[in-house]
PDB file of C-alpha atoms in Angstrom:
ATOM      1  CA  MET A   1      68.346  57.132  85.912  1.00 55.00           C
ATOM      2  CA  THR A   2      68.888  54.615  83.814  1.00 56.00           C
ATOM      3  CA  LYS A   3      72.370  52.886  83.621  1.00 56.00           C
ATOM      4  CA  TYR A   4      72.789  51.212  80.525  1.00 55.00           C
ATOM      5  CA  GLU A   5      74.839  48.383  81.905  1.00 57.00           C
ATOM      6  CA  SER A   6      72.055  47.504  84.067  1.00 53.00           C
ATOM      7  CA  ILE A   7      70.080  46.517  81.988  1.00 53.00           C
ATOM      8  CA  PRO A   8      70.813  42.741  79.889  1.00 56.00           C
ATOM      9  CA  ALA A   9      71.893  43.001  75.205  1.00 54.00           C
ATOM     10  CA  VAL A  10      70.349  40.448  73.798  1.00 56.00           C
ATOM     11  CA  LEU A  11      72.542  39.567  70.997  1.00 53.00           C
ATOM     12  CA  GLY A  12      73.738  37.171  68.423  1.00 55.00           C
ATOM     13  CA  ALA A  13      75.261  34.353  68.168  1.00 56.00           C
ATOM     14  CA  ASP A  14      78.295  36.005  66.258  1.00 60.00           C
ATOM     15  CA  GLU A  15      77.683  39.383  67.407  1.00 58.00           C
ATOM     16  CA  GLU A  16      79.596  41.009  70.642  1.00 59.00           C
ATOM     17  CA  ALA A  17      79.277  42.837  73.666  1.00 53.00           C
ATOM     18  CA  PRO A  18      79.239  46.952  72.629  1.00 52.00           C
ATOM     19  CA  THR A  19      81.571  48.467  75.646  1.00 52.00           C
ATOM     20  CA  MET A  20      80.642  51.460  77.668  1.00 51.00           C
ATOM     21  CA  ILE A  21      83.385  54.096  76.920  1.00 50.00           C
ATOM     22  CA  PRO A  22      83.097  56.529  79.800  1.00 52.00           C
ATOM     23  CA  ARG A  23      81.358  60.155  79.723  1.00 54.00           C
ATOM     24  CA  SER A  24      84.741  62.904  80.246  1.00 54.00           C
ATOM     25  CA  ASP A  25      81.973  65.063  81.978  1.00 52.00           C
ATOM     26  CA  GLY A  26      80.876  63.458  84.976  1.00 54.00           C
ATOM     27  CA  GLY A  27      78.332  60.831  83.541  1.00 54.00           C
ATOM     28  CA  GLN A  28      75.752  64.112  84.093  1.00 52.00           C
ATOM     29  CA  PRO A  29      73.244  64.504  80.465  1.00 57.00           C
ATOM     30  CA  ARG A  30      74.244  67.222  78.569  1.00 66.00           C
ATOM     31  CA  SER A  31      71.099  68.579  78.358  1.00 73.00           C
ATOM     32  CA  LYS A  32      71.355  69.973  82.255  1.00 75.00           C
ATOM     33  CA  LEU A  33      74.230  71.379  81.446  1.00 73.00           C
ATOM     34  CA  ILE A  34      72.585  73.912  78.589  1.00 80.00           C
ATOM     35  CA  LYS A  35      69.494  73.842  80.671  1.00 77.00           C
ATOM     36  CA  TYR A  36      71.740  76.270  83.735  1.00 75.00           C
ATOM     37  CA  ILE A  37      73.372  78.795  81.125  1.00 81.00           C
ATOM     38  CA  ILE A  38      70.371  79.786  79.717  1.00 81.00           C
ATOM     39  CA  GLY A  39      68.993  79.920  83.635  1.00 75.00           C
ATOM     40  CA  GLY A  40      71.890  81.935  83.961  1.00 73.00           C
ATOM     41  CA  ALA A  41      71.521  84.095  81.509  1.00 75.00           C
ATOM     42  CA  ALA A  42      68.026  84.908  81.711  1.00 73.00           C
ATOM     43  CA  VAL A  43      68.317  86.525  84.995  1.00 73.00           C
ATOM     44  CA  LEU A  44      71.804  88.122  84.185  1.00 71.00           C
ATOM     45  CA  LEU A  45      69.298  90.077  81.880  1.00 69.00           C
ATOM     46  CA  VAL A  46      66.385  90.512  84.138  1.00 61.00           C
ATOM     47  CA  VAL A  47      68.922  91.997  86.058  1.00 57.00           C
ATOM     48  CA  VAL A  48      70.473  94.573  83.761  1.00 55.00           C
ATOM     49  CA  VAL A  49      67.415  95.428  82.531  1.00 52.00           C
ATOM     50  CA  VAL A  50      65.626  96.369  85.930  1.00 48.00           C
ATOM     51  CA  ALA A  51      68.742  97.920  86.463  1.00 47.00           C
ATOM     52  CA  MET A  52      69.220  99.891  83.348  1.00 48.00           C
ATOM     53  CA  LYS A  53      64.951 100.990  84.046  1.00 44.00           C
ATOM     54  CA  SER A  54      66.026 102.380  87.326  1.00 40.00           C
ATOM     55  CA  LEU A  55      68.844 104.315  85.751  1.00 39.00           C
ATOM     56  CA  ALA A  56      67.000 105.893  83.300  1.00 38.00           C
ATOM     57  CA  GLY A  57      64.241 107.163  85.515  1.00 37.00           C
ATOM     58  CA  ALA A  58      66.476 108.694  88.193  1.00 37.00           C
ATOM     59  CA  THR A  59      67.107 112.544  88.826  1.00 36.00           C
ATOM     60  CA  SER A  60      68.993 114.836  90.568  1.00 39.00           C
ATOM     61  CA  ALA A  61      67.012 117.320  92.660  1.00 46.00           C
ATOM     62  CA  THR A  62      69.973 120.303  91.343  1.00 52.00           C
ATOM     63  CA  MET A  63      68.253 122.278  88.631  1.00 53.00           C
ATOM     64  CA  LEU A  64      69.795 123.448  85.148  1.00 56.00           C
ATOM     65  CA  ALA A  65      69.632 127.280  85.155  1.00 56.00           C
ATOM     66  CA  ASN A  66      67.602 126.346  81.436  1.00 57.00           C
ATOM     67  CA  GLY A  67      65.035 124.154  84.875  1.00 57.00           C
ATOM     68  CA  LYS A  68      65.688 121.035  83.002  1.00 57.00           C
ATOM     69  CA  PRO A  69      67.107 118.641  86.169  1.00 54.00           C
ATOM     70  CA  ALA A  70      70.121 117.283  85.916  1.00 54.00           C
ATOM     71  CA  PRO A  71      71.962 114.203  84.820  1.00 63.00           C
ATOM     72  CA  ARG A  72      72.338 111.861  88.039  1.00 68.00           C
ATOM     73  CA  ASP A  73      75.725 112.695  88.569  1.00 83.00           C
ATOM     74  CA  SER A  74      76.186 115.699  88.018  1.00 89.00           C
ATOM     75  CA  CYS A  75      77.123 117.427  91.159  1.00 91.00           C
ATOM     76  CA  THR A  76      75.948 120.637  93.897  1.00 90.00           C
ATOM     77  CA  LEU A  77      76.222 124.629  93.065  1.00 88.00           C
ATOM     78  CA  GLU A  78      78.373 124.169  95.995  1.00 85.00           C
ATOM     79  CA  GLN A  79      80.625 120.484  95.334  1.00 89.00           C
ATOM     80  CA  CYS A  80      81.138 122.952  91.487  1.00 88.00           C
ATOM     81  CA  TYR A  81      82.291 125.353  92.537  1.00 83.00           C
ATOM     82  CA  ALA A  82      84.350 123.746  96.531  1.00 82.00           C
ATOM     83  CA  SER A  83      87.105 121.567  93.918  1.00 85.00           C
ATOM     84  CA  ASN A  84      89.403 122.704  91.674  1.00 85.00           C
ATOM     85  CA  CYS A  85      89.154 119.971  88.289  1.00 90.00           C
ATOM     86  CA  ASN A  86      89.358 122.032  85.057  1.00 90.00           C
ATOM     87  CA  HIS A  87      85.343 120.903  84.348  1.00 86.00           C
ATOM     88  CA  LYS A  88      86.733 120.863  80.424  1.00 91.00           C
ATOM     89  CA  VAL A  89      89.970 118.520  81.495  1.00 94.00           C
ATOM     90  CA  ALA A  90      89.238 116.345  84.521  1.00 93.00           C
ATOM     91  CA  PRO A  91      85.265 116.005  84.983  1.00 93.00           C
ATOM     92  CA  TYR A  92      84.851 113.966  87.355  1.00 93.00           C
ATOM     93  CA  THR A  93      85.753 114.575  91.074  1.00 92.00           C
ATOM     94  CA  CYS A  94      86.097 112.572  94.205  1.00 92.00           C
ATOM     95  CA  LEU A  95      84.491 113.517  97.101  1.00 90.00           C
ATOM     96  CA  PHE A  96      84.684 110.778  99.680  1.00 87.00           C
ATOM     97  CA  HIS A  97      87.080 107.387  99.119  1.00 85.00           C
ATOM     98  CA  ASN A  98      86.325 105.042 102.598  1.00 82.00           C
ATOM     99  CA  GLY A  99      83.703 107.869 104.197  1.00 76.00           C
ATOM    100  CA  GLY A 100      86.753 110.557 104.823  1.00 75.00           C
ATOM    101  CA  PRO A 101      86.826 113.351 101.688  1.00 76.00           C
ATOM    102  CA  HIS A 102      89.256 112.512  99.398  1.00 78.00           C
ATOM    103  CA  GLY A 103      89.389 115.309  95.833  1.00 81.00           C
ATOM    104  CA  GLY A 104      91.262 114.011  92.938  1.00 89.00           C
ATOM    105  CA  CYS A 105      89.850 114.643  89.637  1.00 93.00           C
ATOM    106  CA  SER A 106      89.652 112.122  86.609  1.00 93.00           C
ATOM    107  CA  PRO A 107      88.744 112.687  82.676  1.00 94.00           C
ATOM    108  CA  THR A 108      86.662 109.617  83.763  1.00 93.00           C
ATOM    109  CA  HIS A 109      84.143 108.372  85.840  1.00 90.00           C
ATOM    110  CA  TRP A 110      85.841 106.370  89.024  1.00 90.00           C
ATOM    111  CA  THR A 111      86.294 102.989  89.776  1.00 90.00           C
ATOM    112  CA  LYS A 112      84.235 101.612  93.317  1.00 87.00           C
ATOM    113  CA  SER A 113      87.507 101.029  94.306  1.00 89.00           C
ATOM    114  CA  THR A 114      89.280 103.771  94.021  1.00 89.00           C
ATOM    115  CA  CYS A 115      86.587 106.455  95.155  1.00 90.00           C
ATOM    116  CA  THR A 116      83.442 105.539  97.649  1.00 88.00           C
ATOM    117  CA  THR A 117      81.207 108.996  95.694  1.00 89.00           C
ATOM    118  CA  GLN A 118      81.901 111.767  92.966  1.00 92.00           C
ATOM    119  CA  CYS A 119      80.538 113.343  91.572  1.00 93.00           C
ATOM    120  CA  ASP A 120      80.422 115.368  87.026  1.00 93.00           C
ATOM    121  CA  LEU A 121      81.566 118.897  86.784  1.00 93.00           C
ATOM    122  CA  SER A 122      80.328 119.269  83.350  1.00 91.00           C
ATOM    123  CA  TYR A 123      77.019 120.699  83.824  1.00 88.00           C
ATOM    124  CA  CYS A 124      78.343 123.237  86.636  1.00 89.00           C
ATOM    125  CA  ASP A 125      78.490 126.477  83.556  1.00 85.00           C
ATOM    126  CA  ASP A 126      74.712 125.408  83.436  1.00 87.00           C
ATOM    127  CA  LEU A 127      73.215 125.498  86.967  1.00 87.00           C
ATOM    128  CA  ALA A 128      70.983 128.278  88.089  1.00 86.00           C
ATOM    129  CA  ILE A 129      72.764 130.511  91.265  1.00 86.00           C
ATOM    130  CA  PRO A 130      70.091 131.095  93.670  1.00 87.00           C
ATOM    131  CA  ASP A 131      69.383 135.377  94.011  1.00 86.00           C
ATOM    132  CA  ASP A 132      70.072 134.855  97.813  1.00 88.00           C
ATOM    133  CA  MET A 133      73.342 133.710  97.250  1.00 88.00           C
ATOM    134  CA  GLU A 134      75.806 135.657  99.530  1.00 90.00           C
ATOM    135  CA  SER A 135      77.941 138.211  97.629  1.00 92.00           C
ATOM    136  CA  CYS A 136      79.472 141.046  97.431  1.00 93.00           C
ATOM    137  CA  ASP A 137      77.061 143.126  96.246  1.00 92.00           C
ATOM    138  CA  GLN A 138      77.275 145.592  99.593  1.00 94.00           C
ATOM    139  CA  PRO A 139      78.670 147.927 100.560  1.00 95.00           C
ATOM    140  CA  CYS A 140      81.993 148.431 101.582  1.00 94.00           C
ATOM    141  CA  ASP A 141      82.363 150.166 105.549  1.00 93.00           C
ATOM    142  CA  LYS A 142      84.111 153.441 106.196  1.00 93.00           C
ATOM    143  CA  ALA A 143      87.428 151.812 107.138  1.00 91.00           C
ATOM    144  CA  VAL A 144      87.852 149.781 103.770  1.00 92.00           C
ATOM    145  CA  CYS A 145      86.698 153.297 101.853  1.00 92.00           C
ATOM    146  CA  SER A 146      89.931 155.141 103.784  1.00 91.00           C
ATOM    147  CA  GLY A 147      91.845 152.782 103.428  1.00 87.00           C
ATOM    148  CA  ASP A 148      95.514 152.885 100.906  1.00 83.00           C
ATOM    149  CA  ARG A 149      94.751 149.709  99.268  1.00 86.00           C
ATOM    150  CA  LEU A 150      91.874 149.635  96.908  1.00 89.00           C
ATOM    151  CA  CYS A 151      90.555 147.818  94.012  1.00 91.00           C
ATOM    152  CA  ASP A 152      89.784 149.401  90.879  1.00 86.00           C
ATOM    153  CA  ASP A 153      86.726 150.439  89.795  1.00 80.00           C
ATOM    154  CA  GLU A 154      86.243 149.436  86.631  1.00 82.00           C
ATOM    155  CA  PRO A 155      88.620 145.899  86.064  1.00 89.00           C
ATOM    156  CA  ALA A 156      87.860 144.588  89.745  1.00 93.00           C
ATOM    157  CA  PRO A 157      85.750 146.452  91.894  1.00 94.00           C
ATOM    158  CA  TYR A 158      84.725 143.358  94.619  1.00 95.00           C
ATOM    159  CA  GLN A 159      87.387 143.701  97.565  1.00 95.00           C
ATOM    160  CA  CYS A 160      88.312 140.934  99.686  1.00 95.00           C
ATOM    161  CA  THR A 161      88.321 142.596 103.063  1.00 95.00           C
ATOM    162  CA  LYS A 162      89.203 139.212 105.460  1.00 94.00           C
ATOM    163  CA  GLY A 163      90.967 136.206 105.105  1.00 94.00           C
ATOM    164  CA  SER A 164      94.286 134.931 103.413  1.00 95.00           C
ATOM    165  CA  ALA A 165      93.829 136.878 100.092  1.00 94.00           C
ATOM    166  CA  ASN A 166      92.775 140.109 102.328  1.00 94.00           C
ATOM    167  CA  PHE A 167      93.256 143.474  99.709  1.00 94.00           C
ATOM    168  CA  GLY A 168      92.872 140.673  97.324  1.00 94.00           C
ATOM    169  CA  CYS A 169      90.862 142.517  93.463  1.00 94.00           C
ATOM    170  CA  SER A 170      87.771 140.198  92.199  1.00 94.00           C
ATOM    171  CA  LYS A 171      85.404 141.209  88.709  1.00 93.00           C
ATOM    172  CA  GLY A 172      82.896 138.810  90.439  1.00 90.00           C
ATOM    173  CA  LYS A 173      80.823 139.427  92.339  1.00 91.00           C
ATOM    174  CA  LEU A 174      80.319 136.375  93.707  1.00 89.00           C
ATOM    175  CA  GLU A 175      84.480 135.578  93.498  1.00 88.00           C
ATOM    176  CA  TRP A 176      85.273 135.922  97.004  1.00 91.00           C
ATOM    177  CA  THR A 177      81.566 134.205  98.798  1.00 89.00           C
ATOM    178  CA  LEU A 178      80.427 131.432  96.159  1.00 85.00           C
ATOM    179  CA  ARG A 179      84.355 129.923  94.971  1.00 80.00           C
ATOM    180  CA  THR A 180      86.376 130.646  97.445  1.00 82.00           C
ATOM    181  CA  SER A 181      86.639 128.820 100.543  1.00 81.00           C
ATOM    182  CA  ASP A 182      85.966 131.404 103.951  1.00 84.00           C
ATOM    183  CA  THR A 183      89.553 130.870 104.565  1.00 89.00           C
ATOM    184  CA  THR A 184      90.840 132.547 101.496  1.00 91.00           C
ATOM    185  CA  CYS A 185      88.262 135.422 101.864  1.00 93.00           C
ATOM    186  CA  SER A 186      85.476 135.170 104.605  1.00 93.00           C
ATOM    187  CA  SER A 187      84.161 139.684 104.122  1.00 95.00           C
ATOM    188  CA  CYS A 188      83.928 141.258 101.013  1.00 96.00           C
ATOM    189  CA  CYS A 189      82.489 144.637  99.257  1.00 95.00           C
ATOM    190  CA  ASP A 190      81.871 145.945  96.443  1.00 95.00           C
ATOM    191  CA  THR A 191      84.253 149.519  96.422  1.00 94.00           C
ATOM    192  CA  ARG A 192      82.488 151.363  93.782  1.00 93.00           C
ATOM    193  CA  THR A 193      80.036 152.269  96.967  1.00 93.00           C
ATOM    194  CA  CYS A 194      82.930 154.642  98.361  1.00 90.00           C
ATOM    195  CA  LYS A 195      82.928 156.930  95.966  1.00 79.00           C
TER     196      LYS A 195
END
């Protein structure tokens, strides 16, 4: 870098030597600062483009009932039915925070500082339930059929036979299996088979 103070000035008889005003930026040329700003912006642009392309190409292994893959952050079938969140009001459920189970519902995405693993319940109604999923669509044993507390055939024929919901009735064959924990109901049957 050339220091202008070291270059001798050739002055006429009636001219004064110009004085150098110190620069407020420490003497760094402005062009160097501009290069850093442009370089940083270019790197940031490349990072954003690469991130967007990787997000656009990622798909989840969870399939919707129509055969299309579910969005990347959508919940699996098990996560959908294990969550107590209302998927219409607060569809984002927190699964883990700092490696441990967390729980919790939110109308918007969780931040990484409050939830490390989350999923979106918005697509749960569209998930295909496998044909081999355990259900209450099985005959009741004689003890259940001869009992005094039997579920009604028409409105809710599926009866829980073991767990805290024992003697509970449901109109859906998956209510006591897929949609309920084992502590609530670990065994169930179809009371229409008692006749």
